[in-house]
Amino acid sequence: MPSLKDLRNRISSVTATRKITKAMQMVAAAKLRRAQESAMAARPYAERMDQLMANLGLRVTDKEGMSPLLVGTGKDDVHLLIVMTGERGLAGGFNANISKLARNDAHRLLAEGKTVKFLMVGRKGAEALRREFSQYYVDRVDLRGVRRISFAHADDIANKVRTLFDAGEFDVATLYFSRFKSVISQVPTALQLIPAKIPEKTVEAAAGAEAIHEYEPSDEEVLGYILGLNISTQIYRGLLENLASFFGAQMSAMDSATRNAGEMIDKLTLKYNRQRQANITKELIEIISGAEAL
């Protein structure tokens, strides 16, 4: 049975931990609002990008001359998995859920006889998948020193992807990130970047709409430029969604940790009081017994 001193030390330790988790919860809550606003603001732009590509794709008549970024290389033998996770932990299952989705897809592709390659964005995902897939890593992007995500960071990652694609290093590229739904819900998402996969409802909407735009210098050239820009746009959206999801998950995790610490303090305090009362009662019995013996 622990002594009163041991119980006091444990209560002090858990109390200090609760102060830290409460502070982290408040910091995550403060950062979540800005991250959530940025993620929400990026969604319409990405959706309009899909609509523009769908519209241009329907207007281009020379299908053979289309960019490989849209139609692919004609093969799907080599897959590039772009896994984006956080640089830090203490965010519940945020990093683990993204890594799990990428791991399951990698195992499925390998079982089908495909070749997989990984482009890792974020330290936690790289560490989680290193034991199984480190031999498949082609590059890693470190954003630990970045205080605020900008489009330039996404464009740098997109340039790496485009360079690998132009060199014939892969046939299909898929982006893995966590889509922000709410503070308590983040959805691990796999988005195919190359060849560009436009949602069917967007294609149907573009097919049913009348063409009201004229593109210069030509539909093909504009589509080629838009396809390259789309990779940067979708990666930027993924980074913003990831950031909002991270802070939401961290806020939720730290809130749970704070409540658990409070419950542990209550239990330890009750145990301490019982032990203290038992010691007092024991001492009183010894005093009374000694007095009676006299």
mmCIF file of C-alpha atoms in Angstrom:
data_model
loop_
_atom_site.group_PDB
_atom_site.id
_atom_site.type_symbol
_atom_site.label_atom_id
_atom_site.label_comp_id
_atom_site.label_asym_id
_atom_site.label_seq_id
_atom_site.Cartn_x
_atom_site.Cartn_y
_atom_site.Cartn_z
ATOM 1 C CA MET A 1 0.000 0.000 0.000
ATOM 2 C CA PRO A 2 1.458 3.424 -0.966
ATOM 3 C CA SER A 3 2.353 5.811 1.826
ATOM 4 C CA LEU A 4 0.778 9.227 2.308
ATOM 5 C CA LYS A 5 3.883 10.847 0.852
ATOM 6 C CA ASP A 6 3.656 8.686 -2.276
ATOM 7 C CA LEU A 7 -0.010 9.619 -2.711
ATOM 8 C CA ARG A 8 0.763 13.336 -2.273
ATOM 9 C CA ASN A 9 3.503 13.089 -4.903
ATOM 10 C CA ARG A 10 1.183 11.332 -7.334
ATOM 11 C CA ILE A 11 -1.548 13.941 -6.790
ATOM 12 C CA SER A 12 0.957 16.738 -7.413
ATOM 13 C CA SER A 13 2.256 15.018 -10.552
ATOM 14 C CA VAL A 14 -1.208 14.462 -12.039
ATOM 15 C CA THR A 15 -2.222 18.035 -11.144
ATOM 16 C CA ALA A 16 0.801 19.383 -13.043
ATOM 17 C CA THR A 17 -0.070 17.154 -16.004
ATOM 18 C CA ARG A 18 -3.642 18.438 -15.986
ATOM 19 C CA LYS A 19 -2.373 22.027 -16.155
ATOM 20 C CA ILE A 20 -0.288 21.141 -19.212
ATOM 21 C CA THR A 21 -3.129 19.341 -21.034
ATOM 22 C CA LYS A 22 -5.525 22.183 -20.236
ATOM 23 C CA ALA A 23 -3.071 24.717 -21.630
ATOM 24 C CA MET A 24 -2.565 22.627 -24.792
ATOM 25 C CA GLN A 25 -6.332 22.357 -25.198
ATOM 26 C CA MET A 26 -6.718 26.127 -25.029
ATOM 27 C CA VAL A 27 -3.866 26.699 -27.499
ATOM 28 C CA ALA A 28 -5.349 24.154 -29.939
ATOM 29 C CA ALA A 29 -8.778 25.791 -29.618
ATOM 30 C CA ALA A 30 -7.282 29.201 -30.388
ATOM 31 C CA LYS A 31 -5.427 27.914 -33.470
ATOM 32 C CA LEU A 32 -8.341 25.770 -34.657
ATOM 33 C CA ARG A 33 -10.549 28.703 -35.587
ATOM 34 C CA ARG A 34 -8.057 30.219 -38.026
ATOM 35 C CA ALA A 35 -7.141 26.808 -39.461
ATOM 36 C CA GLN A 36 -10.811 25.900 -39.902
ATOM 37 C CA GLU A 37 -11.555 29.172 -41.685
ATOM 38 C CA SER A 38 -8.606 28.619 -44.047
ATOM 39 C CA ALA A 39 -9.694 25.043 -44.818
ATOM 40 C CA MET A 40 -13.288 26.092 -45.495
ATOM 41 C CA ALA A 41 -12.135 28.947 -47.710
ATOM 42 C CA ALA A 42 -9.993 26.603 -49.836
ATOM 43 C CA ARG A 43 -12.813 24.158 -50.580
ATOM 44 C CA PRO A 44 -14.817 26.333 -53.046
ATOM 45 C CA TYR A 45 -11.642 27.144 -54.990
ATOM 46 C CA ALA A 46 -10.743 23.455 -55.315
ATOM 47 C CA GLU A 47 -14.309 22.605 -56.340
ATOM 48 C CA ARG A 48 -14.332 25.329 -58.992
ATOM 49 C CA MET A 49 -11.027 23.967 -60.250
ATOM 50 C CA ASP A 50 -12.728 20.585 -60.750
ATOM 51 C CA GLN A 51 -15.585 22.256 -62.626
ATOM 52 C CA LEU A 52 -13.189 24.153 -64.885
ATOM 53 C CA MET A 53 -11.236 20.983 -65.718
ATOM 54 C CA ALA A 54 -14.457 19.097 -66.403
ATOM 55 C CA ASN A 55 -15.671 21.857 -68.724
ATOM 56 C CA LEU A 56 -12.365 22.027 -70.597
ATOM 57 C CA GLY A 57 -12.108 18.242 -70.766
ATOM 58 C CA LEU A 58 -15.462 18.055 -72.534
ATOM 59 C CA ARG A 59 -14.529 20.816 -74.986
ATOM 60 C CA VAL A 60 -11.166 19.406 -76.017
ATOM 61 C CA THR A 61 -11.655 17.397 -79.189
ATOM 62 C CA ASP A 62 -8.118 16.062 -79.620
ATOM 63 C CA LYS A 63 -8.206 13.382 -76.917
ATOM 64 C CA GLU A 64 -4.928 11.869 -78.099
ATOM 65 C CA GLY A 65 -3.107 15.135 -77.459
ATOM 66 C CA MET A 66 -4.422 15.509 -73.934
ATOM 67 C CA SER A 67 -1.993 15.950 -71.082
ATOM 68 C CA PRO A 68 -0.942 12.731 -69.294
ATOM 69 C CA LEU A 69 -1.882 14.538 -66.074
ATOM 70 C CA LEU A 70 -5.508 14.003 -67.125
ATOM 71 C CA VAL A 71 -5.513 10.785 -69.133
ATOM 72 C CA GLY A 72 -2.544 9.088 -67.444
ATOM 73 C CA THR A 73 0.289 7.128 -68.970
ATOM 74 C CA GLY A 74 -1.910 4.241 -70.062
ATOM 75 C CA LYS A 75 -0.557 2.072 -67.247
ATOM 76 C CA ASP A 76 -1.071 1.769 -63.500
ATOM 77 C CA ASP A 77 1.966 -0.307 -62.580
ATOM 78 C CA VAL A 78 3.714 2.198 -60.302
ATOM 79 C CA HIS A 79 1.798 4.118 -57.635
ATOM 80 C CA LEU A 80 3.080 7.151 -55.731
ATOM 81 C CA LEU A 81 1.474 7.564 -52.318
ATOM 82 C CA ILE A 82 1.736 11.117 -50.967
ATOM 83 C CA VAL A 83 1.077 10.716 -47.248
ATOM 84 C CA MET A 84 0.499 13.952 -45.326
ATOM 85 C CA THR A 85 0.433 13.792 -41.517
ATOM 86 C CA GLY A 86 1.347 16.075 -38.627
ATOM 87 C CA GLU A 87 4.789 17.024 -37.391
ATOM 88 C CA ARG A 88 3.700 16.536 -33.775
ATOM 89 C CA GLY A 89 1.663 14.047 -31.811
ATOM 90 C CA LEU A 90 -0.719 14.311 -28.831
ATOM 91 C CA ALA A 91 -3.641 14.498 -31.266
ATOM 92 C CA GLY A 92 -5.510 11.272 -30.613
ATOM 93 C CA GLY A 93 -5.784 9.030 -33.674
ATOM 94 C CA PHE A 94 -5.209 11.801 -36.226
ATOM 95 C CA ASN A 95 -1.805 10.644 -37.491
ATOM 96 C CA ALA A 96 -2.521 6.947 -37.003
ATOM 97 C CA ASN A 97 -5.734 7.023 -39.067
ATOM 98 C CA ILE A 98 -4.046 8.601 -42.095
ATOM 99 C CA SER A 99 -1.110 6.189 -41.841
ATOM 100 C CA LYS A 100 -3.497 3.242 -41.540
ATOM 101 C CA LEU A 101 -5.359 4.224 -44.718
ATOM 102 C CA ALA A 102 -2.103 4.576 -46.662
ATOM 103 C CA ARG A 103 -0.745 1.320 -45.209
ATOM 104 C CA ASN A 104 -3.867 -0.640 -46.208
ATOM 105 C CA ASP A 105 -3.765 0.737 -49.761
ATOM 106 C CA ALA A 106 -0.036 -0.027 -50.030
ATOM 107 C CA HIS A 107 -0.559 -3.631 -48.927
ATOM 108 C CA ARG A 108 -3.439 -3.997 -51.407
ATOM 109 C CA LEU A 109 -1.369 -2.635 -54.291
ATOM 110 C CA LEU A 110 1.611 -4.826 -53.434
ATOM 111 C CA ALA A 111 -0.680 -7.863 -53.272
ATOM 112 C CA GLU A 112 -1.885 -7.002 -56.794
ATOM 113 C CA GLY A 113 1.697 -6.975 -58.049
ATOM 114 C CA LYS A 114 2.008 -3.191 -58.292
ATOM 115 C CA THR A 115 5.022 -1.112 -57.317
ATOM 116 C CA VAL A 116 4.530 1.502 -54.608
ATOM 117 C CA LYS A 117 6.548 4.589 -53.758
ATOM 118 C CA PHE A 118 6.063 7.003 -50.881
ATOM 119 C CA LEU A 119 6.434 10.771 -50.696
ATOM 120 C CA MET A 120 6.162 11.578 -46.986
ATOM 121 C CA VAL A 121 4.955 14.965 -45.758
ATOM 122 C CA GLY A 122 5.133 15.177 -41.981
ATOM 123 C CA ARG A 123 7.314 13.482 -39.386
ATOM 124 C CA LYS A 124 4.692 11.321 -37.677
ATOM 125 C CA GLY A 125 3.589 9.520 -40.831
ATOM 126 C CA ALA A 126 7.187 8.895 -41.877
ATOM 127 C CA GLU A 127 7.921 7.348 -38.478
ATOM 128 C CA ALA A 128 4.743 5.255 -38.448
ATOM 129 C CA LEU A 129 5.382 3.691 -41.879
ATOM 130 C CA ARG A 130 9.179 3.510 -41.752
ATOM 131 C CA ARG A 131 9.431 -0.049 -40.420
ATOM 132 C CA GLU A 132 7.329 -1.553 -43.228
ATOM 133 C CA PHE A 133 7.933 0.762 -46.178
ATOM 134 C CA SER A 134 11.161 2.721 -45.628
ATOM 135 C CA GLN A 135 12.684 1.033 -48.689
ATOM 136 C CA TYR A 136 9.920 2.583 -50.808
ATOM 137 C CA TYR A 137 10.494 6.180 -49.655
ATOM 138 C CA VAL A 138 11.517 8.465 -52.536
ATOM 139 C CA ASP A 139 11.455 11.777 -50.665
ATOM 140 C CA ARG A 140 10.372 13.416 -47.445
ATOM 141 C CA VAL A 141 9.140 16.958 -46.797
ATOM 142 C CA ASP A 142 9.791 18.456 -43.361
ATOM 143 C CA LEU A 143 7.455 21.286 -42.296
ATOM 144 C CA ARG A 144 8.454 21.457 -38.628
ATOM 145 C CA GLY A 145 9.913 24.943 -38.962
ATOM 146 C CA VAL A 146 6.885 26.326 -40.827
ATOM 147 C CA ARG A 147 4.725 28.551 -38.652
ATOM 148 C CA ARG A 148 2.026 29.181 -41.252
ATOM 149 C CA ILE A 149 1.224 27.038 -44.280
ATOM 150 C CA SER A 150 1.172 28.942 -47.566
ATOM 151 C CA PHE A 151 0.534 28.054 -51.196
ATOM 152 C CA ALA A 152 4.291 28.180 -51.815
ATOM 153 C CA HIS A 153 4.785 25.154 -49.557
ATOM 154 C CA ALA A 154 2.148 23.220 -51.494
ATOM 155 C CA ASP A 155 3.682 24.297 -54.810
ATOM 156 C CA ASP A 156 7.105 23.008 -53.710
ATOM 157 C CA ILE A 157 5.583 19.588 -52.978
ATOM 158 C CA ALA A 158 3.672 19.684 -56.280
ATOM 159 C CA ASN A 159 6.896 20.454 -58.153
ATOM 160 C CA LYS A 160 8.479 17.337 -56.651
ATOM 161 C CA VAL A 161 5.468 15.285 -57.813
ATOM 162 C CA ARG A 162 5.498 16.756 -61.318
ATOM 163 C CA THR A 163 9.255 16.216 -61.626
ATOM 164 C CA LEU A 164 8.901 12.556 -60.656
ATOM 165 C CA PHE A 165 6.010 12.133 -63.098
ATOM 166 C CA ASP A 166 7.875 13.786 -65.982
ATOM 167 C CA ALA A 167 10.809 11.441 -65.282
ATOM 168 C CA GLY A 168 8.476 8.432 -65.594
ATOM 169 C CA GLU A 169 8.896 7.432 -61.941
ATOM 170 C CA PHE A 170 5.203 6.562 -61.443
ATOM 171 C CA ASP A 171 1.887 6.162 -63.248
ATOM 172 C CA VAL A 172 -0.674 7.044 -60.564
ATOM 173 C CA ALA A 173 -0.367 9.505 -57.659
ATOM 174 C CA THR A 174 -2.713 9.494 -54.664
ATOM 175 C CA LEU A 175 -2.821 12.080 -51.893
ATOM 176 C CA TYR A 176 -3.610 10.995 -48.326
ATOM 177 C CA PHE A 177 -4.821 13.535 -45.787
ATOM 178 C CA SER A 178 -7.536 14.053 -43.184
ATOM 179 C CA ARG A 179 -10.608 16.037 -44.225
ATOM 180 C CA PHE A 180 -11.927 18.276 -41.465
ATOM 181 C CA LYS A 181 -15.564 17.571 -40.616
ATOM 182 C CA SER A 182 -15.892 18.793 -37.034
ATOM 183 C CA VAL A 183 -13.869 19.120 -33.861
ATOM 184 C CA ILE A 184 -14.617 15.512 -32.960
ATOM 185 C CA SER A 185 -14.668 14.085 -36.480
ATOM 186 C CA GLN A 186 -11.878 14.017 -39.063
ATOM 187 C CA VAL A 187 -12.179 11.797 -42.126
ATOM 188 C CA PRO A 188 -9.016 10.113 -43.549
ATOM 189 C CA THR A 189 -9.214 10.712 -47.303
ATOM 190 C CA ALA A 190 -7.444 9.339 -50.379
ATOM 191 C CA LEU A 191 -7.565 11.690 -53.382
ATOM 192 C CA GLN A 192 -6.163 10.644 -56.757
ATOM 193 C CA LEU A 193 -4.101 13.476 -58.221
ATOM 194 C CA ILE A 194 -2.607 11.865 -61.348
ATOM 195 C CA PRO A 195 -4.391 11.129 -63.564
ATOM 196 C CA ALA A 196 -6.805 13.807 -62.315
ATOM 197 C CA LYS A 197 -9.981 12.223 -61.067
ATOM 198 C CA ILE A 198 -12.889 14.598 -61.468
ATOM 199 C CA PRO A 199 -16.066 13.762 -59.471
ATOM 200 C CA GLU A 200 -18.824 12.329 -61.681
ATOM 201 C CA LYS A 201 -21.399 14.869 -60.487
ATOM 202 C CA THR A 202 -19.036 17.661 -61.564
ATOM 203 C CA VAL A 203 -18.642 16.108 -65.021
ATOM 204 C CA GLU A 204 -22.430 15.693 -65.338
ATOM 205 C CA ALA A 205 -22.981 19.304 -64.299
ATOM 206 C CA ALA A 206 -20.422 20.500 -66.852
ATOM 207 C CA ALA A 207 -22.023 18.375 -69.587
ATOM 208 C CA GLY A 208 -25.465 19.800 -68.857
ATOM 209 C CA ALA A 209 -24.310 23.409 -68.751
ATOM 210 C CA GLU A 210 -23.965 25.622 -71.780
ATOM 211 C CA ALA A 211 -20.475 26.850 -72.635
ATOM 212 C CA ILE A 212 -20.275 30.517 -71.715
ATOM 213 C CA HIS A 213 -16.498 30.994 -71.769
ATOM 214 C CA GLU A 214 -13.943 31.378 -74.507
ATOM 215 C CA TYR A 215 -10.410 30.241 -73.650
ATOM 216 C CA GLU A 216 -7.234 31.634 -75.162
ATOM 217 C CA PRO A 217 -4.795 30.683 -76.581
ATOM 218 C CA SER A 218 -6.646 27.338 -76.891
ATOM 219 C CA ASP A 219 -8.657 24.899 -74.799
ATOM 220 C CA GLU A 220 -5.811 22.357 -74.877
ATOM 221 C CA GLU A 221 -3.150 24.779 -73.663
ATOM 222 C CA VAL A 222 -5.353 26.214 -70.933
ATOM 223 C CA LEU A 223 -6.293 22.703 -69.792
ATOM 224 C CA GLY A 224 -2.618 21.706 -69.632
ATOM 225 C CA TYR A 225 -1.829 24.706 -67.440
ATOM 226 C CA ILE A 226 -4.876 24.113 -65.213
ATOM 227 C CA LEU A 227 -3.935 20.460 -64.703
ATOM 228 C CA GLY A 228 -0.523 21.432 -63.389
ATOM 229 C CA LEU A 229 -2.035 24.108 -61.154
ATOM 230 C CA ASN A 230 -4.637 21.646 -59.903
ATOM 231 C CA ILE A 231 -1.948 19.465 -58.297
ATOM 232 C CA SER A 232 -0.681 22.424 -56.266
ATOM 233 C CA THR A 233 -4.242 23.441 -55.411
ATOM 234 C CA GLN A 234 -5.300 20.020 -54.170
ATOM 235 C CA ILE A 235 -2.100 19.615 -52.128
ATOM 236 C CA TYR A 236 -2.652 23.062 -50.600
ATOM 237 C CA ARG A 237 -6.207 22.105 -49.756
ATOM 238 C CA GLY A 238 -4.950 18.874 -48.184
ATOM 239 C CA LEU A 239 -2.416 20.761 -46.070
ATOM 240 C CA LEU A 240 -5.080 23.157 -44.795
ATOM 241 C CA GLU A 241 -7.562 20.351 -44.123
ATOM 242 C CA ASN A 242 -4.827 18.458 -42.282
ATOM 243 C CA LEU A 243 -3.962 21.467 -40.145
ATOM 244 C CA ALA A 244 -7.582 22.033 -39.116
ATOM 245 C CA SER A 245 -8.033 18.312 -38.457
ATOM 246 C CA PHE A 246 -4.864 18.213 -36.349
ATOM 247 C CA PHE A 247 -5.942 21.061 -34.086
ATOM 248 C CA GLY A 248 -9.456 19.644 -33.820
ATOM 249 C CA ALA A 249 -8.107 16.216 -32.875
ATOM 250 C CA GLN A 250 -5.576 17.718 -30.461
ATOM 251 C CA MET A 251 -8.234 19.857 -28.798
ATOM 252 C CA SER A 252 -10.474 16.840 -28.346
ATOM 253 C CA ALA A 253 -7.621 14.628 -27.108
ATOM 254 C CA MET A 254 -6.377 17.211 -24.602
ATOM 255 C CA ASP A 255 -9.921 17.773 -23.345
ATOM 256 C CA SER A 256 -10.266 14.042 -22.700
ATOM 257 C CA ALA A 257 -6.846 13.955 -21.046
ATOM 258 C CA THR A 258 -7.770 16.890 -18.800
ATOM 259 C CA ARG A 259 -11.010 15.219 -17.710
ATOM 260 C CA ASN A 260 -9.234 11.911 -17.104
ATOM 261 C CA ALA A 261 -6.602 13.688 -15.011
ATOM 262 C CA GLY A 262 -9.362 15.322 -12.969
ATOM 263 C CA GLU A 263 -10.989 11.956 -12.325
ATOM 264 C CA MET A 264 -7.640 10.463 -11.327
ATOM 265 C CA ILE A 265 -6.996 13.341 -8.913
ATOM 266 C CA ASP A 266 -10.410 12.771 -7.317
ATOM 267 C CA LYS A 267 -9.690 9.056 -6.859
ATOM 268 C CA LEU A 268 -6.214 9.657 -5.473
ATOM 269 C CA THR A 269 -7.514 12.361 -3.127
ATOM 270 C CA LEU A 270 -10.204 10.011 -1.831
ATOM 271 C CA LYS A 271 -7.632 7.284 -1.347
ATOM 272 C CA TYR A 272 -5.303 9.747 0.401
ATOM 273 C CA ASN A 273 -8.042 10.913 2.771
ATOM 274 C CA ARG A 274 -9.024 7.338 3.599
ATOM 275 C CA GLN A 275 -5.427 6.365 4.249
ATOM 276 C CA ARG A 276 -4.866 9.461 6.367
ATOM 277 C CA GLN A 277 -8.026 8.791 8.369
ATOM 278 C CA ALA A 278 -6.987 5.175 8.885
ATOM 279 C CA ASN A 279 -3.583 6.300 10.180
ATOM 280 C CA ILE A 280 -5.193 8.798 12.560
ATOM 281 C CA THR A 281 -7.623 6.170 13.808
ATOM 282 C CA LYS A 282 -4.771 3.717 14.336
ATOM 283 C CA GLU A 283 -2.763 6.278 16.309
ATOM 284 C CA LEU A 284 -5.774 7.126 18.493
ATOM 285 C CA ILE A 285 -6.364 3.452 19.226
ATOM 286 C CA GLU A 286 -2.712 3.044 20.229
ATOM 287 C CA ILE A 287 -2.885 6.109 22.516
ATOM 288 C CA ILE A 288 -6.114 4.954 24.148
ATOM 289 C CA SER A 289 -4.803 1.418 24.576
ATOM 290 C CA GLY A 290 -1.624 2.753 26.179
ATOM 291 C CA ALA A 291 -3.549 4.998 28.543
ATOM 292 C CA GLU A 292 -5.794 2.118 29.629
ATOM 293 C CA ALA A 293 -2.761 -0.083 30.254
ATOM 294 C CA LEU A 294 -1.498 2.483 32.751
#
